Amino acid sequence: MGRAAEILGTTAGFLRSLDDAKLINPQRSPGGHRRYSRYQLRLAGRARELVDQGTSLEAACRIIILEDQLEEALRVNAELRGKS
C-alpha cells in the first residue's frame, strides 16, 4: 500500500478510504498486504484528481463509477456497430 500511495502522491489512508467506499477492492497477499492492479491505481489516481479539485470523496467515487460505465457502454456500442 505504501508504494501505491507513493506512486499516486497520496497517503495510505486515502487508499484505505477508497477501499472503504467500495471504489476499489485490492487483492491481499498471503501476509495480508493490499495489492493494487494497474486499473485500480488508475481509478485511485482519478479519485485523487477529483478530491484535489474539491469534490467530496463520495461524489468522486460516484463520478468514477459513472465514467467507467459510460466507457464500457461506448465500447460495447462500437463493437455492436462493427458487427452490423
Short mmCIF file of N, CA, C and O in Angstrom, two decimals:
data_model
loop_
_atom_site.label_atom_id
_atom_site.label_comp_id
_atom_site.label_asym_id
_atom_site.label_seq_id
_atom_site.Cartn_x
_atom_site.Cartn_y
_atom_site.Cartn_z
N MET A 1 0.82 -1.18 0.00
CA MET A 1 0.00 0.00 0.00
C MET A 1 0.87 1.25 0.00
O MET A 1 0.54 2.22 -0.66
N GLY A 2 1.96 1.22 0.74
CA GLY A 2 2.84 2.38 0.81
C GLY A 2 3.39 2.75 -0.55
O GLY A 2 3.46 3.93 -0.90
N ARG A 3 3.77 1.75 -1.32
CA ARG A 3 4.32 2.00 -2.67
C ARG A 3 3.23 2.58 -3.58
O ARG A 3 3.48 3.51 -4.34
N ALA A 4 2.02 2.04 -3.50
CA ALA A 4 0.91 2.55 -4.32
C ALA A 4 0.63 4.00 -3.96
O ALA A 4 0.42 4.84 -4.85
N ALA A 5 0.62 4.31 -2.67
CA ALA A 5 0.38 5.69 -2.24
C ALA A 5 1.49 6.60 -2.75
O ALA A 5 1.22 7.73 -3.19
N GLU A 6 2.72 6.12 -2.71
CA GLU A 6 3.85 6.91 -3.20
C GLU A 6 3.73 7.19 -4.70
O GLU A 6 3.93 8.31 -5.15
N ILE A 7 3.35 6.18 -5.45
CA ILE A 7 3.18 6.33 -6.91
C ILE A 7 2.13 7.39 -7.21
O ILE A 7 2.30 8.21 -8.12
N LEU A 8 1.05 7.40 -6.45
CA LEU A 8 -0.07 8.32 -6.68
C LEU A 8 0.13 9.68 -6.01
O LEU A 8 -0.63 10.60 -6.25
N GLY A 9 1.14 9.78 -5.17
CA GLY A 9 1.36 11.03 -4.46
C GLY A 9 0.28 11.31 -3.43
O GLY A 9 -0.15 12.45 -3.24
N THR A 10 -0.18 10.26 -2.77
CA THR A 10 -1.23 10.39 -1.78
C THR A 10 -0.84 9.62 -0.53
O THR A 10 0.30 9.19 -0.39
N THR A 11 -1.76 9.42 0.37
CA THR A 11 -1.47 8.70 1.60
C THR A 11 -2.10 7.31 1.58
O THR A 11 -3.05 7.06 0.83
N ALA A 12 -1.59 6.45 2.45
CA ALA A 12 -2.19 5.12 2.59
C ALA A 12 -3.62 5.26 3.11
O ALA A 12 -4.51 4.49 2.71
N GLY A 13 -3.86 6.24 3.95
CA GLY A 13 -5.22 6.48 4.45
C GLY A 13 -6.21 6.79 3.35
O GLY A 13 -7.36 6.36 3.39
N PHE A 14 -5.76 7.55 2.34
CA PHE A 14 -6.64 7.86 1.21
C PHE A 14 -6.99 6.57 0.47
O PHE A 14 -8.16 6.35 0.12
N LEU A 15 -6.01 5.71 0.26
CA LEU A 15 -6.29 4.44 -0.43
C LEU A 15 -7.23 3.57 0.39
O LEU A 15 -8.12 2.93 -0.15
N ARG A 16 -7.05 3.56 1.71
CA ARG A 16 -7.98 2.80 2.57
C ARG A 16 -9.39 3.36 2.46
O ARG A 16 -10.37 2.62 2.45
N SER A 17 -9.50 4.69 2.35
CA SER A 17 -10.83 5.30 2.24
C SER A 17 -11.51 4.89 0.93
O SER A 17 -12.73 4.74 0.89
N LEU A 18 -10.74 4.70 -0.14
CA LEU A 18 -11.32 4.24 -1.40
C LEU A 18 -11.79 2.80 -1.29
O LEU A 18 -12.80 2.42 -1.88
N ASP A 19 -11.05 2.02 -0.51
CA ASP A 19 -11.45 0.64 -0.24
C ASP A 19 -12.74 0.64 0.59
O ASP A 19 -13.69 -0.08 0.28
N ASP A 20 -12.79 1.48 1.61
CA ASP A 20 -13.99 1.58 2.46
C ASP A 20 -15.20 2.05 1.66
O ASP A 20 -16.33 1.62 1.91
N ALA A 21 -14.96 2.94 0.67
CA ALA A 21 -16.04 3.47 -0.17
C ALA A 21 -16.44 2.48 -1.27
O ALA A 21 -17.34 2.75 -2.05
N LYS A 22 -15.75 1.35 -1.33
CA LYS A 22 -16.03 0.28 -2.31
C LYS A 22 -15.70 0.68 -3.75
O LYS A 22 -16.20 0.09 -4.69
N LEU A 23 -14.85 1.70 -3.92
CA LEU A 23 -14.43 2.05 -5.28
C LEU A 23 -13.43 1.03 -5.79
O LEU A 23 -13.50 0.62 -6.95
N ILE A 24 -12.51 0.64 -4.94
CA ILE A 24 -11.53 -0.38 -5.31
C ILE A 24 -11.51 -1.45 -4.24
O ILE A 24 -11.77 -1.18 -3.07
N ASN A 25 -11.23 -2.67 -4.64
CA ASN A 25 -11.16 -3.79 -3.72
C ASN A 25 -9.87 -4.55 -4.03
O ASN A 25 -9.88 -5.50 -4.81
N PRO A 26 -8.75 -4.12 -3.44
CA PRO A 26 -7.48 -4.74 -3.77
C PRO A 26 -7.38 -6.18 -3.30
O PRO A 26 -8.02 -6.57 -2.32
N GLN A 27 -6.61 -6.97 -4.03
CA GLN A 27 -6.31 -8.33 -3.61
C GLN A 27 -5.42 -8.25 -2.38
O GLN A 27 -4.81 -7.22 -2.12
N ARG A 28 -5.31 -9.34 -1.66
CA ARG A 28 -4.45 -9.40 -0.48
C ARG A 28 -3.35 -10.43 -0.69
O ARG A 28 -3.59 -11.51 -1.24
N SER A 29 -2.15 -10.08 -0.27
CA SER A 29 -1.03 -11.01 -0.31
C SER A 29 -1.22 -12.02 0.82
O SER A 29 -2.03 -11.80 1.73
N PRO A 30 -0.46 -13.12 0.81
CA PRO A 30 -0.55 -14.08 1.91
C PRO A 30 -0.30 -13.42 3.27
O PRO A 30 -0.85 -13.84 4.28
N GLY A 31 0.49 -12.35 3.30
CA GLY A 31 0.77 -11.64 4.54
C GLY A 31 -0.28 -10.60 4.90
O GLY A 31 -0.15 -9.90 5.90
N GLY A 32 -1.31 -10.45 4.06
CA GLY A 32 -2.39 -9.52 4.34
C GLY A 32 -2.21 -8.13 3.75
O GLY A 32 -3.03 -7.25 3.98
N HIS A 33 -1.15 -7.93 2.98
CA HIS A 33 -0.90 -6.61 2.37
C HIS A 33 -1.81 -6.42 1.16
O HIS A 33 -2.07 -7.35 0.41
N ARG A 34 -2.26 -5.19 0.97
CA ARG A 34 -3.10 -4.87 -0.18
C ARG A 34 -2.25 -4.85 -1.45
O ARG A 34 -1.16 -4.31 -1.46
N ARG A 35 -2.80 -5.42 -2.50
CA ARG A 35 -2.13 -5.43 -3.80
C ARG A 35 -3.08 -4.82 -4.82
O ARG A 35 -4.17 -5.32 -5.04
N TYR A 36 -2.64 -3.73 -5.45
CA TYR A 36 -3.48 -2.98 -6.39
C TYR A 36 -3.10 -3.30 -7.83
O TYR A 36 -1.93 -3.36 -8.18
N SER A 37 -4.11 -3.47 -8.66
CA SER A 37 -3.88 -3.64 -10.10
C SER A 37 -3.64 -2.27 -10.73
O SER A 37 -3.91 -1.24 -10.11
N ARG A 38 -3.15 -2.27 -11.94
CA ARG A 38 -2.96 -1.01 -12.66
C ARG A 38 -4.29 -0.28 -12.83
O ARG A 38 -4.36 0.94 -12.73
N TYR A 39 -5.33 -1.03 -13.10
CA TYR A 39 -6.67 -0.45 -13.26
C TYR A 39 -7.10 0.23 -11.95
O TYR A 39 -7.60 1.35 -11.97
N GLN A 40 -6.90 -0.44 -10.83
CA GLN A 40 -7.27 0.14 -9.54
C GLN A 40 -6.43 1.39 -9.25
O GLN A 40 -6.96 2.36 -8.71
N LEU A 41 -5.17 1.37 -9.61
CA LEU A 41 -4.33 2.55 -9.41
C LEU A 41 -4.82 3.71 -10.29
O LEU A 41 -4.80 4.86 -9.87
N ARG A 42 -5.29 3.39 -11.50
CA ARG A 42 -5.83 4.44 -12.37
C ARG A 42 -7.09 5.05 -11.75
O ARG A 42 -7.26 6.28 -11.74
N LEU A 43 -7.96 4.20 -11.21
CA LEU A 43 -9.16 4.71 -10.54
C LEU A 43 -8.80 5.55 -9.33
O LEU A 43 -9.39 6.62 -9.11
N ALA A 44 -7.84 5.10 -8.55
CA ALA A 44 -7.42 5.84 -7.37
C ALA A 44 -6.82 7.18 -7.76
O ALA A 44 -7.06 8.20 -7.10
N GLY A 45 -6.05 7.20 -8.86
CA GLY A 45 -5.48 8.46 -9.35
C GLY A 45 -6.56 9.43 -9.78
O GLY A 45 -6.48 10.63 -9.50
N ARG A 46 -7.58 8.91 -10.44
CA ARG A 46 -8.70 9.77 -10.86
C ARG A 46 -9.45 10.31 -9.64
O ARG A 46 -9.82 11.49 -9.60
N ALA A 47 -9.63 9.46 -8.63
CA ALA A 47 -10.29 9.90 -7.40
C ALA A 47 -9.48 11.01 -6.74
O ALA A 47 -10.05 12.01 -6.28
N ARG A 48 -8.19 10.85 -6.73
CA ARG A 48 -7.33 11.87 -6.12
C ARG A 48 -7.47 13.20 -6.87
O ARG A 48 -7.56 14.26 -6.26
N GLU A 49 -7.50 13.13 -8.20
CA GLU A 49 -7.68 14.36 -9.00
C GLU A 49 -8.97 15.07 -8.62
O GLU A 49 -8.99 16.29 -8.42
N LEU A 50 -10.06 14.32 -8.55
CA LEU A 50 -11.36 14.91 -8.24
C LEU A 50 -11.40 15.49 -6.83
O LEU A 50 -11.92 16.58 -6.62
N VAL A 51 -10.86 14.76 -5.88
CA VAL A 51 -10.84 15.24 -4.49
C VAL A 51 -9.97 16.49 -4.39
O VAL A 51 -10.32 17.45 -3.70
N ASP A 52 -8.84 16.48 -5.09
CA ASP A 52 -7.96 17.66 -5.08
C ASP A 52 -8.66 18.89 -5.66
O ASP A 52 -8.33 20.02 -5.32
N GLN A 53 -9.65 18.67 -6.54
CA GLN A 53 -10.40 19.77 -7.14
C GLN A 53 -11.57 20.21 -6.27
O GLN A 53 -12.34 21.09 -6.63
N GLY A 54 -11.72 19.56 -5.10
CA GLY A 54 -12.77 19.97 -4.17
C GLY A 54 -14.00 19.09 -4.15
O GLY A 54 -14.96 19.39 -3.44
N THR A 55 -14.00 18.02 -4.91
CA THR A 55 -15.13 17.09 -4.93
C THR A 55 -15.07 16.21 -3.69
O THR A 55 -13.99 15.76 -3.30
N SER A 56 -16.20 15.96 -3.07
CA SER A 56 -16.20 15.06 -1.92
C SER A 56 -15.82 13.65 -2.36
O SER A 56 -15.99 13.29 -3.53
N LEU A 57 -15.31 12.87 -1.44
CA LEU A 57 -14.89 11.50 -1.77
C LEU A 57 -16.06 10.69 -2.29
O LEU A 57 -15.93 9.98 -3.30
N GLU A 58 -17.21 10.81 -1.64
CA GLU A 58 -18.39 10.07 -2.08
C GLU A 58 -18.79 10.45 -3.50
O GLU A 58 -19.07 9.58 -4.34
N ALA A 59 -18.82 11.73 -3.80
CA ALA A 59 -19.17 12.19 -5.15
C ALA A 59 -18.11 11.76 -6.15
O ALA A 59 -18.45 11.36 -7.28
N ALA A 60 -16.84 11.82 -5.78
CA ALA A 60 -15.76 11.41 -6.68
C ALA A 60 -15.91 9.94 -7.05
O ALA A 60 -15.78 9.57 -8.22
N CYS A 61 -16.22 9.11 -6.07
CA CYS A 61 -16.41 7.68 -6.35
C CYS A 61 -17.57 7.46 -7.30
O CYS A 61 -17.48 6.66 -8.23
N ARG A 62 -18.66 8.18 -7.09
CA ARG A 62 -19.84 8.04 -7.97
C ARG A 62 -19.51 8.50 -9.39
O ARG A 62 -19.89 7.85 -10.37
N ILE A 63 -18.79 9.60 -9.51
CA ILE A 63 -18.38 10.10 -10.84
C ILE A 63 -17.53 9.06 -11.55
O ILE A 63 -17.74 8.77 -12.73
N ILE A 64 -16.59 8.48 -10.84
CA ILE A 64 -15.69 7.49 -11.44
C ILE A 64 -16.47 6.26 -11.89
O ILE A 64 -16.23 5.73 -12.98
N ILE A 65 -17.40 5.81 -11.08
CA ILE A 65 -18.22 4.65 -11.46
C ILE A 65 -19.02 4.96 -12.71
O ILE A 65 -19.08 4.15 -13.65
N LEU A 66 -19.60 6.15 -12.78
CA LEU A 66 -20.38 6.54 -13.96
C LEU A 66 -19.49 6.68 -15.19
O LEU A 66 -19.88 6.27 -16.30
N GLU A 67 -18.30 7.25 -15.02
CA GLU A 67 -17.36 7.36 -16.15
C GLU A 67 -16.98 5.97 -16.66
O GLU A 67 -16.91 5.75 -17.87
N ASP A 68 -16.76 5.05 -15.75
CA ASP A 68 -16.40 3.68 -16.12
C ASP A 68 -17.54 2.99 -16.86
O ASP A 68 -17.33 2.31 -17.86
N GLN A 69 -18.77 3.18 -16.37
CA GLN A 69 -19.93 2.60 -17.04
C GLN A 69 -20.12 3.19 -18.44
O GLN A 69 -20.45 2.46 -19.39
N LEU A 70 -19.91 4.49 -18.57
CA LEU A 70 -20.03 5.13 -19.88
C LEU A 70 -18.98 4.59 -20.85
O LEU A 70 -19.30 4.28 -22.00
N GLU A 71 -17.75 4.46 -20.38
CA GLU A 71 -16.69 3.94 -21.23
C GLU A 71 -17.02 2.53 -21.72
O GLU A 71 -16.84 2.20 -22.88
N GLU A 72 -17.55 1.70 -20.82
CA GLU A 72 -17.92 0.34 -21.19
C GLU A 72 -19.08 0.34 -22.18
O GLU A 72 -19.08 -0.40 -23.16
N ALA A 73 -20.08 1.19 -21.98
CA ALA A 73 -21.22 1.26 -22.89
C ALA A 73 -20.78 1.72 -24.29
O ALA A 73 -21.25 1.19 -25.30
N LEU A 74 -19.87 2.68 -24.32
CA LEU A 74 -19.36 3.16 -25.61
C LEU A 74 -18.57 2.06 -26.32
O LEU A 74 -18.68 1.90 -27.54
N ARG A 75 -17.81 1.28 -25.55
CA ARG A 75 -17.04 0.17 -26.13
C ARG A 75 -17.99 -0.87 -26.72
O ARG A 75 -17.81 -1.32 -27.85
N VAL A 76 -19.02 -1.24 -25.97
CA VAL A 76 -19.97 -2.23 -26.44
C VAL A 76 -20.71 -1.71 -27.66
O VAL A 76 -20.92 -2.44 -28.65
N ASN A 77 -21.12 -0.45 -27.65
CA ASN A 77 -21.81 0.16 -28.78
C ASN A 77 -20.94 0.11 -30.04
O ASN A 77 -21.41 -0.24 -31.11
N ALA A 78 -19.68 0.48 -29.90
CA ALA A 78 -18.76 0.45 -31.04
C ALA A 78 -18.58 -0.97 -31.55
O ALA A 78 -18.53 -1.20 -32.77
N GLU A 79 -18.52 -1.90 -30.64
CA GLU A 79 -18.38 -3.31 -31.02
C GLU A 79 -19.60 -3.79 -31.79
O GLU A 79 -19.48 -4.47 -32.82
N LEU A 80 -20.78 -3.43 -31.31
CA LEU A 80 -22.02 -3.82 -31.98
C LEU A 80 -22.16 -3.15 -33.34
O LEU A 80 -22.66 -3.78 -34.29
N ARG A 81 -21.75 -1.91 -33.44
CA ARG A 81 -21.81 -1.22 -34.74
C ARG A 81 -20.88 -1.87 -35.75
O ARG A 81 -21.18 -1.91 -36.94
N GLY A 82 -19.77 -2.37 -35.29
CA GLY A 82 -18.81 -3.03 -36.17
C GLY A 82 -19.32 -4.34 -36.71
O GLY A 82 -18.92 -4.78 -37.78
N LYS A 83 -20.26 -4.96 -36.01
CA LYS A 83 -20.83 -6.24 -36.44
C LYS A 83 -21.97 -6.06 -37.42
O LYS A 83 -22.42 -7.02 -38.04
N SER A 84 -22.51 -4.85 -37.55
CA SER A 84 -23.67 -4.59 -38.43
C SER A 84 -23.29 -4.67 -39.87
O SER A 84 -22.30 -4.31 -40.34
#
